[in-house]
Amino acid sequence: MKTKILTFFLTFTIGGLFFNISAQETARERINRQQQGTQSNTSVGLSIRAEQMNRTQSADISDAKWTRVVYRYLDLSKEANAPLYYPVIPEQGRMNLFTMMFKLLSENKIKAYEYLDGREDFSDEYAIDFNEFLNRFGIYYENQNGNIVINDVDIPSNEVQGYYIKEAYFFETGTSNYGLKTVAICPIIHRQGDYEASTTRYPLFWIPYDEIRPYALRMPIMTSSLNNTMTGTIDDFFRKNNYDGEIYKTTNPRNLAITQYASTPEAMKAEQERIEKQLTDFEKNLWQKTDTIPPAKQQSKRRIFRKSSAKSTSGGSGNSMRDRRY
């Protein structure tokens, strides 16, 4: 009897110690997660898994047999594009697209390139100097021990009310893969001068999307007003073409924007609709040209062809080259 009581006591004691240790470890893990959430407000990290996903999801279109490069303007006042604008100031580990890019630039994790009129050049010659950029646009910062420190409230994400995006529609004949790739993004700041009646758009810089893709894979966004769960990411938003953007240019031999050859707003609207229809029709025609004859009619024709071929063979002299190949 004493042996049973002693065994029960030891089992209960050891179990209690194990429970306490497990509880302490769980609490410690919870604290670590909270600390990581706090750190995500001030910096953007990159996991190994995100790097692997970036490599697998980056499409190389250099060998594509057909490409169509299109430039769009994304107005962030439109409801479809709102996920790129909010939250204006980082909160609870969340930040908008421009804040993410701004922090990555300040931490020297990505490069941005000067906005050039009519072309993009992603060479080191046109890489922006971040200090010069801050001074040019009057963004307040502090210099602490040689490091630039910028408070979240001083990041002008509220003034970035639009984006230019460069996208490429492509088709690979080897894999029969048709897709859309976001090539580059340019944030546009809207500012009104002291003596100006309307706001002016100032394109800030171009960033190749492949530079920010691994970080966009980890940035959750709210994509619906009906479902407030953070089920999507910024990369999902671009990869699934969830944005609403109007075409302002396509790559062409003369390198002209639509406004340069469309003389009226009506003509510009008609040109935009024409280009959209071209893109839609190209994708439809890829899959509609494979079977132009219904399967039942195809089978009946094959049966008739075999019978006629057999008769001509028995005749010995009426075979055509097509009959013999068949």
mmCIF file of N, CA and C in Angstrom, residues 60-176:
data_model
loop_
_atom_site.group_PDB
_atom_site.id
_atom_site.type_symbol
_atom_site.label_atom_id
_atom_site.label_comp_id
_atom_site.label_asym_id
_atom_site.label_seq_id
_atom_site.Cartn_x
_atom_site.Cartn_y
_atom_site.Cartn_z
ATOM 1 N N ASP A 60 10.917 33.978 -65.548
ATOM 2 C CA ASP A 60 11.893 34.541 -66.470
ATOM 3 C C ASP A 60 11.252 34.623 -67.851
ATOM 4 N N ILE A 61 11.003 35.847 -68.297
ATOM 5 C CA ILE A 61 10.307 36.031 -69.574
ATOM 6 C C ILE A 61 11.275 36.382 -70.695
ATOM 7 N N SER A 62 12.571 36.263 -70.453
ATOM 8 C CA SER A 62 13.542 36.638 -71.476
ATOM 9 C C SER A 62 13.459 35.717 -72.691
ATOM 10 N N ASP A 63 13.036 34.456 -72.497
ATOM 11 C CA ASP A 63 12.952 33.502 -73.604
ATOM 12 C C ASP A 63 11.534 33.336 -74.122
ATOM 13 N N ALA A 64 10.612 34.156 -73.662
ATOM 14 C CA ALA A 64 9.228 34.052 -74.129
ATOM 15 C C ALA A 64 9.139 34.416 -75.611
ATOM 16 N N LYS A 65 8.288 33.696 -76.336
ATOM 17 C CA LYS A 65 8.142 33.941 -77.772
ATOM 18 C C LYS A 65 7.239 35.140 -78.072
ATOM 19 N N TRP A 66 6.425 35.534 -77.081
ATOM 20 C CA TRP A 66 5.540 36.695 -77.265
ATOM 21 C C TRP A 66 5.448 37.450 -75.962
ATOM 22 N N THR A 67 5.640 38.757 -76.019
ATOM 23 C CA THR A 67 5.488 39.609 -74.840
ATOM 24 C C THR A 67 4.810 40.909 -75.258
ATOM 25 N N ARG A 68 4.065 41.464 -74.327
ATOM 26 C CA ARG A 68 3.445 42.775 -74.540
ATOM 27 C C ARG A 68 3.621 43.551 -73.237
ATOM 28 N N VAL A 69 4.397 44.621 -73.282
ATOM 29 C CA VAL A 69 4.687 45.421 -72.101
ATOM 30 C C VAL A 69 3.689 46.561 -72.013
ATOM 31 N N VAL A 70 3.051 46.675 -70.844
ATOM 32 C CA VAL A 70 1.992 47.656 -70.633
ATOM 33 C C VAL A 70 2.304 48.452 -69.370
ATOM 34 N N TYR A 71 2.037 49.757 -69.421
ATOM 35 C CA TYR A 71 2.218 50.643 -68.275
ATOM 36 C C TYR A 71 0.839 51.100 -67.797
ATOM 37 N N ARG A 72 0.618 51.036 -66.482
ATOM 38 C CA ARG A 72 -0.667 51.436 -65.912
ATOM 39 C C ARG A 72 -0.457 52.451 -64.789
ATOM 40 N N TYR A 73 -1.512 53.219 -64.551
ATOM 41 C CA TYR A 73 -1.547 54.105 -63.398
ATOM 42 C C TYR A 73 -2.584 53.587 -62.424
ATOM 43 N N LEU A 74 -2.155 53.342 -61.178
ATOM 44 C CA LEU A 74 -3.036 52.861 -60.128
ATOM 45 C C LEU A 74 -3.411 54.027 -59.219
ATOM 46 N N ASP A 75 -4.662 54.402 -59.259
ATOM 47 C CA ASP A 75 -5.180 55.469 -58.404
ATOM 48 C C ASP A 75 -5.615 54.841 -57.083
ATOM 49 N N LEU A 76 -4.940 55.204 -55.978
ATOM 50 C CA LEU A 76 -5.209 54.575 -54.697
ATOM 51 C C LEU A 76 -6.522 55.036 -54.070
ATOM 52 N N SER A 77 -7.190 56.020 -54.660
ATOM 53 C CA SER A 77 -8.507 56.416 -54.160
ATOM 54 C C SER A 77 -9.589 55.440 -54.608
ATOM 55 N N LYS A 78 -9.270 54.580 -55.577
ATOM 56 C CA LYS A 78 -10.218 53.548 -56.000
ATOM 57 C C LYS A 78 -10.238 52.426 -54.972
ATOM 58 N N GLU A 79 -11.433 51.887 -54.753
ATOM 59 C CA GLU A 79 -11.596 50.875 -53.706
ATOM 60 C C GLU A 79 -10.747 49.636 -53.963
ATOM 61 N N ALA A 80 -10.627 49.234 -55.214
ATOM 62 C CA ALA A 80 -9.855 48.032 -55.526
ATOM 63 C C ALA A 80 -8.390 48.178 -55.148
ATOM 64 N N ASN A 81 -7.864 49.414 -55.181
ATOM 65 C CA ASN A 81 -6.446 49.644 -54.887
ATOM 66 C C ASN A 81 -6.190 50.050 -53.444
ATOM 67 N N ALA A 82 -7.245 50.157 -52.633
ATOM 68 C CA ALA A 82 -7.104 50.602 -51.244
ATOM 69 C C ALA A 82 -6.152 49.738 -50.418
ATOM 70 N N PRO A 83 -6.057 48.408 -50.644
ATOM 71 C CA PRO A 83 -5.112 47.613 -49.845
ATOM 72 C C PRO A 83 -3.665 48.081 -49.937
ATOM 73 N N LEU A 84 -3.315 48.831 -50.987
ATOM 74 C CA LEU A 84 -1.945 49.324 -51.113
ATOM 75 C C LEU A 84 -1.726 50.613 -50.322
ATOM 76 N N TYR A 85 -2.810 51.250 -49.875
ATOM 77 C CA TYR A 85 -2.694 52.554 -49.209
ATOM 78 C C TYR A 85 -2.799 52.460 -47.691
ATOM 79 N N TYR A 86 -3.584 51.533 -47.199
ATOM 80 C CA TYR A 86 -3.813 51.442 -45.758
ATOM 81 C C TYR A 86 -3.035 50.271 -45.154
ATOM 82 N N PRO A 87 -2.598 50.407 -43.892
ATOM 83 C CA PRO A 87 -2.700 51.591 -43.022
ATOM 84 C C PRO A 87 -1.662 52.651 -43.397
ATOM 85 N N VAL A 88 -2.045 53.908 -43.276
ATOM 86 C CA VAL A 88 -1.143 54.999 -43.644
ATOM 87 C C VAL A 88 0.067 55.026 -42.717
ATOM 88 N N ILE A 89 -0.169 54.831 -41.413
ATOM 89 C CA ILE A 89 0.915 54.733 -40.423
ATOM 90 C C ILE A 89 0.968 53.295 -39.921
ATOM 91 N N PRO A 90 2.145 52.686 -39.830
ATOM 92 C CA PRO A 90 2.231 51.289 -39.386
ATOM 93 C C PRO A 90 1.522 51.063 -38.055
ATOM 94 N N GLU A 91 0.804 49.939 -37.976
ATOM 95 C CA GLU A 91 0.092 49.598 -36.747
ATOM 96 C C GLU A 91 0.008 48.082 -36.614
ATOM 97 N N GLN A 92 0.310 47.573 -35.423
ATOM 98 C CA GLN A 92 0.196 46.162 -35.095
ATOM 99 C C GLN A 92 0.910 45.275 -36.109
ATOM 100 N N GLY A 93 2.109 45.691 -36.489
ATOM 101 C CA GLY A 93 2.896 44.896 -37.422
ATOM 102 C C GLY A 93 2.520 45.050 -38.877
ATOM 103 N N ARG A 94 1.507 45.853 -39.195
ATOM 104 C CA ARG A 94 1.070 46.060 -40.566
ATOM 105 C C ARG A 94 1.586 47.400 -41.081
ATOM 106 N N MET A 95 1.839 47.446 -42.379
ATOM 107 C CA MET A 95 2.244 48.698 -43.028
ATOM 108 C C MET A 95 1.818 48.644 -44.478
ATOM 109 N N ASN A 96 1.720 49.803 -45.116
ATOM 110 C CA ASN A 96 1.318 49.804 -46.520
ATOM 111 C C ASN A 96 2.533 49.621 -47.427
ATOM 112 N N LEU A 97 2.275 49.566 -48.722
ATOM 113 C CA LEU A 97 3.331 49.237 -49.679
ATOM 114 C C LEU A 97 4.454 50.263 -49.669
ATOM 115 N N PHE A 98 4.125 51.550 -49.674
ATOM 116 C CA PHE A 98 5.184 52.553 -49.727
ATOM 117 C C PHE A 98 6.030 52.530 -48.459
ATOM 118 N N THR A 99 5.411 52.375 -47.298
ATOM 119 C CA THR A 99 6.183 52.302 -46.052
ATOM 120 C C THR A 99 7.147 51.136 -46.095
ATOM 121 N N MET A 100 6.696 50.003 -46.629
ATOM 122 C CA MET A 100 7.579 48.846 -46.748
ATOM 123 C C MET A 100 8.776 49.172 -47.635
ATOM 124 N N MET A 101 8.537 49.759 -48.805
ATOM 125 C CA MET A 101 9.631 50.092 -49.714
ATOM 126 C C MET A 101 10.562 51.133 -49.093
ATOM 127 N N PHE A 102 9.976 52.120 -48.424
ATOM 128 C CA PHE A 102 10.772 53.181 -47.804
ATOM 129 C C PHE A 102 11.703 52.606 -46.744
ATOM 130 N N LYS A 103 11.203 51.698 -45.905
ATOM 131 C CA LYS A 103 12.037 51.108 -44.857
ATOM 132 C C LYS A 103 13.140 50.238 -45.457
ATOM 133 N N LEU A 104 12.805 49.501 -46.505
ATOM 134 C CA LEU A 104 13.824 48.675 -47.151
ATOM 135 C C LEU A 104 14.933 49.534 -47.747
ATOM 136 N N LEU A 105 14.563 50.680 -48.323
ATOM 137 C CA LEU A 105 15.577 51.588 -48.861
ATOM 138 C C LEU A 105 16.432 52.178 -47.749
ATOM 139 N N SER A 106 15.798 52.570 -46.645
ATOM 140 C CA SER A 106 16.547 53.170 -45.538
ATOM 141 C C SER A 106 17.501 52.170 -44.901
ATOM 142 N N GLU A 107 17.150 50.877 -44.959
ATOM 143 C CA GLU A 107 18.013 49.830 -44.406
ATOM 144 C C GLU A 107 18.971 49.266 -45.439
ATOM 145 N N ASN A 108 18.961 49.847 -46.641
ATOM 146 C CA ASN A 108 19.882 49.463 -47.724
ATOM 147 C C ASN A 108 19.707 48.001 -48.130
ATOM 148 N N LYS A 109 18.458 47.522 -48.099
ATOM 149 C CA LYS A 109 18.178 46.143 -48.481
ATOM 150 C C LYS A 109 17.776 46.018 -49.946
ATOM 151 N N ILE A 110 17.320 47.102 -50.540
ATOM 152 C CA ILE A 110 16.966 47.107 -51.957
ATOM 153 C C ILE A 110 17.499 48.384 -52.590
ATOM 154 N N LYS A 111 17.439 48.446 -53.913
ATOM 155 C CA LYS A 111 17.860 49.625 -54.650
ATOM 156 C C LYS A 111 16.674 50.219 -55.402
ATOM 157 N N ALA A 112 16.679 51.528 -55.514
ATOM 158 C CA ALA A 112 15.694 52.245 -56.319
ATOM 159 C C ALA A 112 16.429 53.052 -57.383
ATOM 160 N N TYR A 113 15.742 53.332 -58.481
ATOM 161 C CA TYR A 113 16.391 53.967 -59.627
ATOM 162 C C TYR A 113 15.600 55.203 -60.059
ATOM 163 N N GLU A 114 16.327 56.177 -60.541
ATOM 164 C CA GLU A 114 15.741 57.457 -60.929
ATOM 165 C C GLU A 114 14.606 57.268 -61.932
ATOM 166 N N TYR A 115 13.585 58.086 -61.777
ATOM 167 C CA TYR A 115 12.505 58.101 -62.756
ATOM 168 C C TYR A 115 12.960 58.933 -63.944
ATOM 169 N N LEU A 116 13.096 58.305 -65.083
ATOM 170 C CA LEU A 116 13.502 58.974 -66.311
ATOM 171 C C LEU A 116 12.291 59.097 -67.219
ATOM 172 N N ASP A 117 12.196 60.199 -67.910
ATOM 173 C CA ASP A 117 11.037 60.448 -68.756
ATOM 174 C C ASP A 117 11.073 59.533 -69.973
ATOM 175 N N GLY A 118 10.163 58.576 -70.006
ATOM 176 C CA GLY A 118 10.022 57.734 -71.186
ATOM 177 C C GLY A 118 10.834 56.468 -71.204
ATOM 178 N N ARG A 119 11.617 56.196 -70.161
ATOM 179 C CA ARG A 119 12.409 54.961 -70.167
ATOM 180 C C ARG A 119 12.808 54.602 -68.742
ATOM 181 N N GLU A 120 13.240 53.354 -68.562
ATOM 182 C CA GLU A 120 13.722 52.891 -67.272
ATOM 183 C C GLU A 120 15.136 52.341 -67.456
ATOM 184 N N ASP A 121 16.003 52.703 -66.559
ATOM 185 C CA ASP A 121 17.383 52.230 -66.603
ATOM 186 C C ASP A 121 17.749 51.753 -65.205
ATOM 187 N N PHE A 122 17.844 50.432 -65.040
ATOM 188 C CA PHE A 122 18.114 49.847 -63.735
ATOM 189 C C PHE A 122 19.597 49.509 -63.570
ATOM 190 N N SER A 123 20.434 50.445 -63.964
ATOM 191 C CA SER A 123 21.873 50.285 -63.793
ATOM 192 C C SER A 123 22.333 51.124 -62.606
ATOM 193 N N ASP A 124 23.541 50.824 -62.105
ATOM 194 C CA ASP A 124 24.058 51.540 -60.939
ATOM 195 C C ASP A 124 24.212 53.039 -61.201
ATOM 196 N N GLU A 125 24.342 53.403 -62.460
ATOM 197 C CA GLU A 125 24.503 54.814 -62.798
ATOM 198 C C GLU A 125 23.295 55.632 -62.364
ATOM 199 N N TYR A 126 22.110 55.021 -62.383
ATOM 200 C CA TYR A 126 20.890 55.742 -62.057
ATOM 201 C C TYR A 126 20.281 55.317 -60.724
ATOM 202 N N ALA A 127 21.048 54.589 -59.920
ATOM 203 C CA ALA A 127 20.572 54.245 -58.581
ATOM 204 C C ALA A 127 20.505 55.516 -57.732
ATOM 205 N N ILE A 128 19.421 55.695 -56.985
ATOM 206 C CA ILE A 128 19.250 56.932 -56.222
ATOM 207 C C ILE A 128 20.112 56.914 -54.967
ATOM 208 N N ASP A 129 20.514 58.089 -54.533
ATOM 209 C CA ASP A 129 21.176 58.270 -53.249
ATOM 210 C C ASP A 129 20.095 58.596 -52.221
ATOM 211 N N PHE A 130 19.953 57.760 -51.196
ATOM 212 C CA PHE A 130 18.825 57.897 -50.286
ATOM 213 C C PHE A 130 18.871 59.224 -49.528
ATOM 214 N N ASN A 131 20.052 59.657 -49.105
ATOM 215 C CA ASN A 131 20.164 60.952 -48.419
ATOM 216 C C ASN A 131 19.713 62.095 -49.311
ATOM 217 N N GLU A 132 20.166 62.065 -50.557
ATOM 218 C CA GLU A 132 19.783 63.117 -51.500
ATOM 219 C C GLU A 132 18.276 63.083 -51.751
ATOM 220 N N PHE A 133 17.713 61.874 -51.808
ATOM 221 C CA PHE A 133 16.273 61.739 -52.017
ATOM 222 C C PHE A 133 15.492 62.370 -50.861
ATOM 223 N N LEU A 134 15.931 62.126 -49.625
ATOM 224 C CA LEU A 134 15.257 62.698 -48.461
ATOM 225 C C LEU A 134 15.294 64.218 -48.495
ATOM 226 N N ASN A 135 16.439 64.767 -48.837
ATOM 227 C CA ASN A 135 16.571 66.223 -48.881
ATOM 228 C C ASN A 135 15.767 66.840 -50.029
ATOM 229 N N ARG A 136 15.731 66.152 -51.157
ATOM 230 C CA ARG A 136 15.030 66.688 -52.314
ATOM 231 C C ARG A 136 13.534 66.831 -52.051
ATOM 232 N N PHE A 137 12.957 65.869 -51.338
ATOM 233 C CA PHE A 137 11.516 65.896 -51.079
ATOM 234 C C PHE A 137 11.180 66.371 -49.666
ATOM 235 N N GLY A 138 12.164 66.916 -48.973
ATOM 236 C CA GLY A 138 11.907 67.529 -47.674
ATOM 237 C C GLY A 138 11.382 66.569 -46.627
ATOM 238 N N ILE A 139 11.910 65.356 -46.583
ATOM 239 C CA ILE A 139 11.485 64.353 -45.606
ATOM 240 C C ILE A 139 12.374 64.478 -44.372
ATOM 241 N N TYR A 140 11.769 64.683 -43.228
ATOM 242 C CA TYR A 140 12.516 64.923 -41.995
ATOM 243 C C TYR A 140 13.169 63.634 -41.505
ATOM 244 N N TYR A 141 14.424 63.737 -41.093
ATOM 245 C CA TYR A 141 15.143 62.589 -40.522
ATOM 246 C C TYR A 141 16.183 63.103 -39.539
ATOM 247 N N GLU A 142 16.679 62.199 -38.710
ATOM 248 C CA GLU A 142 17.736 62.499 -37.757
ATOM 249 C C GLU A 142 18.949 61.631 -38.049
ATOM 250 N N ASN A 143 20.107 62.190 -37.783
ATOM 251 C CA ASN A 143 21.350 61.453 -37.967
ATOM 252 C C ASN A 143 21.913 61.093 -36.607
ATOM 253 N N GLN A 144 21.839 59.813 -36.254
ATOM 254 C CA GLN A 144 22.308 59.348 -34.951
ATOM 255 C C GLN A 144 23.470 58.378 -35.144
ATOM 256 N N ASN A 145 24.665 58.853 -34.739
ATOM 257 C CA ASN A 145 25.886 58.040 -34.849
ATOM 258 C C ASN A 145 26.121 57.543 -36.277
ATOM 259 N N GLY A 146 25.851 58.418 -37.228
ATOM 260 C CA GLY A 146 26.069 58.068 -38.628
ATOM 261 C C GLY A 146 24.938 57.294 -39.266
ATOM 262 N N ASN A 147 23.889 57.006 -38.524
ATOM 263 C CA ASN A 147 22.740 56.266 -39.054
ATOM 264 C C ASN A 147 21.541 57.201 -39.223
ATOM 265 N N ILE A 148 20.807 56.999 -40.311
ATOM 266 C CA ILE A 148 19.606 57.783 -40.565
ATOM 267 C C ILE A 148 18.443 57.171 -39.799
ATOM 268 N N VAL A 149 17.779 57.972 -39.010
ATOM 269 C CA VAL A 149 16.628 57.523 -38.230
ATOM 270 C C VAL A 149 15.415 58.345 -38.653
ATOM 271 N N ILE A 150 14.357 57.654 -39.051
ATOM 272 C CA ILE A 150 13.136 58.311 -39.512
ATOM 273 C C ILE A 150 11.958 57.725 -38.754
ATOM 274 N N ASN A 151 11.193 58.572 -38.110
ATOM 275 C CA ASN A 151 9.999 58.116 -37.407
ATOM 276 C C ASN A 151 8.915 57.750 -38.413
ATOM 277 N N ASP A 152 8.051 56.823 -38.012
ATOM 278 C CA ASP A 152 6.984 56.374 -38.907
ATOM 279 C C ASP A 152 6.080 57.517 -39.342
ATOM 280 N N VAL A 153 5.839 58.477 -38.446
ATOM 281 C CA VAL A 153 4.938 59.579 -38.790
ATOM 282 C C VAL A 153 5.555 60.517 -39.823
ATOM 283 N N ASP A 154 6.874 60.461 -40.009
ATOM 284 C CA ASP A 154 7.539 61.340 -40.970
ATOM 285 C C ASP A 154 7.665 60.707 -42.352
ATOM 286 N N ILE A 155 7.301 59.435 -42.485
ATOM 287 C CA ILE A 155 7.305 58.792 -43.801
ATOM 288 C C ILE A 155 6.080 59.288 -44.574
ATOM 289 N N PRO A 156 6.264 59.902 -45.731
ATOM 290 C CA PRO A 156 5.128 60.548 -46.429
ATOM 291 C C PRO A 156 4.235 59.554 -47.172
ATOM 292 N N SER A 157 3.852 58.466 -46.511
ATOM 293 C CA SER A 157 3.017 57.469 -47.184
ATOM 294 C C SER A 157 1.619 57.996 -47.462
ATOM 295 N N ASN A 158 1.155 58.976 -46.672
ATOM 296 C CA ASN A 158 -0.178 59.543 -46.917
ATOM 297 C C ASN A 158 -0.213 60.360 -48.202
ATOM 298 N N GLU A 159 0.957 60.868 -48.643
ATOM 299 C CA GLU A 159 1.009 61.665 -49.867
ATOM 300 C C GLU A 159 1.188 60.811 -51.113
ATOM 301 N N VAL A 160 1.589 59.557 -50.932
ATOM 302 C CA VAL A 160 1.737 58.653 -52.078
ATOM 303 C C VAL A 160 0.359 58.084 -52.384
ATOM 304 N N GLN A 161 -0.299 58.674 -53.366
ATOM 305 C CA GLN A 161 -1.685 58.336 -53.676
ATOM 306 C C GLN A 161 -1.843 57.640 -55.018
ATOM 307 N N GLY A 162 -0.735 57.170 -55.562
ATOM 308 C CA GLY A 162 -0.804 56.442 -56.825
ATOM 309 C C GLY A 162 0.500 55.731 -57.117
ATOM 310 N N TYR A 163 0.454 54.832 -58.083
ATOM 311 C CA TYR A 163 1.636 54.100 -58.529
ATOM 312 C C TYR A 163 1.587 53.955 -60.047
ATOM 313 N N TYR A 164 2.768 54.051 -60.672
ATOM 314 C CA TYR A 164 2.934 53.546 -62.018
ATOM 315 C C TYR A 164 3.432 52.115 -61.887
ATOM 316 N N ILE A 165 2.881 51.216 -62.675
ATOM 317 C CA ILE A 165 3.415 49.856 -62.698
ATOM 318 C C ILE A 165 3.716 49.462 -64.144
ATOM 319 N N LYS A 166 4.781 48.739 -64.297
ATOM 320 C CA LYS A 166 5.170 48.200 -65.596
ATOM 321 C C LYS A 166 4.930 46.693 -65.539
ATOM 322 N N GLU A 167 4.069 46.211 -66.427
ATOM 323 C CA GLU A 167 3.733 44.797 -66.423
ATOM 324 C C GLU A 167 3.965 44.202 -67.800
ATOM 325 N N ALA A 168 4.210 42.897 -67.842
ATOM 326 C CA ALA A 168 4.488 42.211 -69.100
ATOM 327 C C ALA A 168 3.583 40.993 -69.220
ATOM 328 N N TYR A 169 2.801 40.959 -70.280
ATOM 329 C CA TYR A 169 2.033 39.770 -70.636
ATOM 330 C C TYR A 169 2.936 38.909 -71.518
ATOM 331 N N PHE A 170 2.982 37.615 -71.254
ATOM 332 C CA PHE A 170 3.942 36.780 -71.989
ATOM 333 C C PHE A 170 3.345 35.415 -72.285
ATOM 334 N N PHE A 171 3.886 34.787 -73.336
ATOM 335 C CA PHE A 171 3.498 33.424 -73.711
ATOM 336 C C PHE A 171 4.742 32.654 -74.109
ATOM 337 N N GLU A 172 4.931 31.488 -73.482
ATOM 338 C CA GLU A 172 6.057 30.612 -73.779
ATOM 339 C C GLU A 172 5.542 29.413 -74.559
ATOM 340 N N THR A 173 6.025 29.239 -75.775
ATOM 341 C CA THR A 173 5.538 28.138 -76.611
ATOM 342 C C THR A 173 6.005 26.786 -76.100
ATOM 343 N N GLY A 174 7.173 26.723 -75.490
ATOM 344 C CA GLY A 174 7.687 25.440 -75.017
ATOM 345 C C GLY A 174 6.835 24.834 -73.914
ATOM 346 N N THR A 175 6.371 25.677 -73.004
ATOM 347 C CA THR A 175 5.569 25.207 -71.868
ATOM 348 C C THR A 175 4.096 25.563 -72.002
ATOM 349 N N SER A 176 3.741 26.276 -73.076
ATOM 350 C CA SER A 176 2.364 26.770 -73.266
ATOM 351 C C SER A 176 1.901 27.550 -72.043
#
